[in-house]
C-alpha positions as protocol buffer text, in pm:
chain_id: "A"
residue {
  index: 1
  type: MET
  ca { x: -2567 y: 1818 z: -2021 }
}
residue {
  index: 2
  type: THR
  ca { x: -2405 y: 1507 z: -2170 }
}
residue {
  index: 3
  type: GLY
  ca { x: -2226 y: 1469 z: -2490 }
}
residue {
  index: 4
  type: GLN
  ca { x: -1949 y: 1673 z: -2655 }
}
residue {
  index: 5
  type: GLY
  ca { x: -1844 y: 1961 z: -2464 }
}
residue {
  index: 6
  type: ALA
  ca { x: -1932 y: 1819 z: -2105 }
}
residue {
  index: 7
  type: THR
  ca { x: -1693 y: 1900 z: -1840 }
}
residue {
  index: 8
  type: HIS
  ca { x: -1585 y: 1610 z: -1610 }
}
residue {
  index: 9
  type: THR
  ca { x: -1565 y: 1707 z: -1239 }
}
residue {
  index: 10
  type: HIS
  ca { x: -1466 y: 1373 z: -1107 }
}
residue {
  index: 11
  type: ARG
  ca { x: -1109 y: 1255 z: -1139 }
}
residue {
  index: 12
  type: HIS
  ca { x: -1023 y: 893 z: -1137 }
}
residue {
  index: 13
  type: VAL
  ca { x: -841 y: 771 z: -823 }
}
residue {
  index: 14
  type: PRO
  ca { x: -692 y: 434 z: -858 }
}
residue {
  index: 15
  type: GLU
  ca { x: -770 y: 166 z: -597 }
}
residue {
  index: 16
  type: ARG
  ca { x: -522 y: -99 z: -444 }
}
residue {
  index: 17
  type: SER
  ca { x: -579 y: -363 z: -187 }
}
residue {
  index: 18
  type: CYS
  ca { x: -407 y: -382 z: 157 }
}
residue {
  index: 19
  type: VAL
  ca { x: -197 y: -702 z: 161 }
}
residue {
  index: 20
  type: ALA
  ca { x: -268 y: -736 z: 543 }
}
residue {
  index: 21
  type: CYS
  ca { x: -641 y: -688 z: 557 }
}
residue {
  index: 22
  type: ARG
  ca { x: -739 y: -701 z: 192 }
}
residue {
  index: 23
  type: ARG
  ca { x: -958 y: -401 z: 203 }
}
residue {
  index: 24
  type: ARG
  ca { x: -974 y: -196 z: -136 }
}
residue {
  index: 25
  type: ARG
  ca { x: -901 y: 176 z: -73 }
}
residue {
  index: 26
  type: PRO
  ca { x: -798 y: 481 z: -284 }
}
residue {
  index: 27
  type: GLN
  ca { x: -418 y: 456 z: -360 }
}
residue {
  index: 28
  type: PRO
  ca { x: -351 y: 768 z: -153 }
}
residue {
  index: 29
  type: GLU
  ca { x: -475 y: 601 z: 169 }
}
residue {
  index: 30
  type: LEU
  ca { x: -222 y: 320 z: 133 }
}
residue {
  index: 31
  type: ARG
  ca { x: 167 y: 303 z: 211 }
}
residue {
  index: 32
  type: ARG
  ca { x: 355 y: 141 z: -77 }
}
residue {
  index: 33
  type: VAL
  ca { x: 628 y: -109 z: 13 }
}
residue {
  index: 34
  type: THR
  ca { x: 888 y: -170 z: -266 }
}
residue {
  index: 35
  type: ARG
  ca { x: 1121 y: -472 z: -324 }
}
residue {
  index: 36
  type: VAL
  ca { x: 1471 y: -360 z: -349 }
}
residue {
  index: 37
  type: ASP
  ca { x: 1749 y: -614 z: -440 }
}
residue {
  index: 38
  type: GLY
  ca { x: 1529 y: -885 z: -296 }
}
residue {
  index: 39
  type: VAL
  ca { x: 1436 y: -704 z: 32 }
}
residue {
  index: 40
  type: TRP
  ca { x: 1100 y: -533 z: 94 }
}
residue {
  index: 41
  type: GLN
  ca { x: 1130 y: -180 z: 222 }
}
residue {
  index: 42
  type: VAL
  ca { x: 935 y: 136 z: 286 }
}
residue {
  index: 43
  type: VAL
  ca { x: 1080 y: 359 z: 58 }
}
residue {
  index: 44
  type: PRO
  ca { x: 955 y: 740 z: 24 }
}
residue {
  index: 45
  type: GLY
  ca { x: 917 y: 900 z: -308 }
}
residue {
  index: 46
  type: PRO
  ca { x: 841 y: 780 z: -648 }
}
residue {
  index: 47
  type: ARG
  ca { x: 930 y: 409 z: -704 }
}
residue {
  index: 48
  type: THR
  ca { x: 947 y: 176 z: -987 }
}
residue {
  index: 49
  type: GLY
  ca { x: 932 y: -221 z: -984 }
}
residue {
  index: 50
  type: ARG
  ca { x: 763 y: -478 z: -768 }
}
residue {
  index: 51
  type: GLY
  ca { x: 551 y: -317 z: -488 }
}
residue {
  index: 52
  type: ALA
  ca { x: 276 y: -394 z: -242 }
}
residue {
  index: 53
  type: TYR
  ca { x: 41 y: -173 z: -33 }
}
residue {
  index: 54
  type: VAL
  ca { x: -54 y: -169 z: 335 }
}
residue {
  index: 55
  type: CYS
  ca { x: -302 y: 68 z: 503 }
}
residue {
  index: 56
  type: ALA
  ca { x: -128 y: 384 z: 593 }
}
residue {
  index: 57
  type: ASP
  ca { x: -371 y: 477 z: 899 }
}
residue {
  index: 58
  type: THR
  ca { x: -421 y: 129 z: 1044 }
}
residue {
  index: 59
  type: PRO
  ca { x: -133 y: 20 z: 1259 }
}
residue {
  index: 60
  type: ALA
  ca { x: -295 y: -328 z: 1293 }
}
residue {
  index: 61
  type: CYS
  ca { x: -210 y: -388 z: 944 }
}
residue {
  index: 62
  type: TRP
  ca { x: 153 y: -341 z: 1011 }
}
residue {
  index: 63
  type: GLN
  ca { x: 189 y: -634 z: 1270 }
}
residue {
  index: 64
  type: ASP
  ca { x: 429 y: -876 z: 1149 }
}
residue {
  index: 65
  type: ARG
  ca { x: 179 y: -1171 z: 1192 }
}
residue {
  index: 66
  type: ARG
  ca { x: -53 y: -1006 z: 927 }
}
residue {
  index: 67
  type: LEU
  ca { x: 244 y: -929 z: 694 }
}
residue {
  index: 68
  type: ARG
  ca { x: 367 y: -1294 z: 708 }
}
residue {
  index: 69
  type: ARG
  ca { x: 138 y: -1411 z: 444 }
}
residue {
  index: 70
  type: THR
  ca { x: 281 y: -1169 z: 186 }
}
residue {
  index: 71
  type: PHE
  ca { x: 648 y: -1111 z: 303 }
}
residue {
  index: 72
  type: GLY
  ca { x: 747 y: -1438 z: 482 }
}
residue {
  index: 73
  type: ALA
  ca { x: 1058 y: -1398 z: 703 }
}
residue {
  index: 74
  type: GLN
  ca { x: 1095 y: -1022 z: 609 }
}
residue {
  index: 75
  type: ALA
  ca { x: 753 y: -942 z: 780 }
}
residue {
  index: 76
  type: LEU
  ca { x: 905 y: -852 z: 1122 }
}
residue {
  index: 77
  type: ALA
  ca { x: 1179 y: -606 z: 978 }
}
residue {
  index: 78
  type: LEU
  ca { x: 914 y: -452 z: 747 }
}
residue {
  index: 79
  type: SER
  ca { x: 682 y: -420 z: 1050 }
}
residue {
  index: 80
  type: VAL
  ca { x: 929 y: -226 z: 1232 }
}
residue {
  index: 81
  type: GLN
  ca { x: 1008 y: 1 z: 935 }
}
residue {
  index: 82
  type: LEU
  ca { x: 620 y: 70 z: 892 }
}
residue {
  index: 83
  type: GLY
  ca { x: 625 y: 179 z: 1264 }
}
residue {
  index: 84
  type: ALA
  ca { x: 920 y: 397 z: 1235 }
}
residue {
  index: 85
  type: SER
  ca { x: 799 y: 571 z: 947 }
}
residue {
  index: 86
  type: GLU
  ca { x: 473 y: 684 z: 1094 }
}
């Protein structure tokens, strides 16, 4: 039944793109990287400010050569953080 009084069973799940592989995925399947004082970091918990997303279950996306396009010189340090926070 459609119209007034119809119940919605599907909840909207936002999608984001991985900065390494450019694949669109539901946000919970990605790991958020946050820029804190000019340095990109993997920060757990709720965050505000500038952010980017990387596939959480694809270690190939964490390689520094794939992250260089977005994070430049900070790619290697960020790659290490992503591997350690696994």
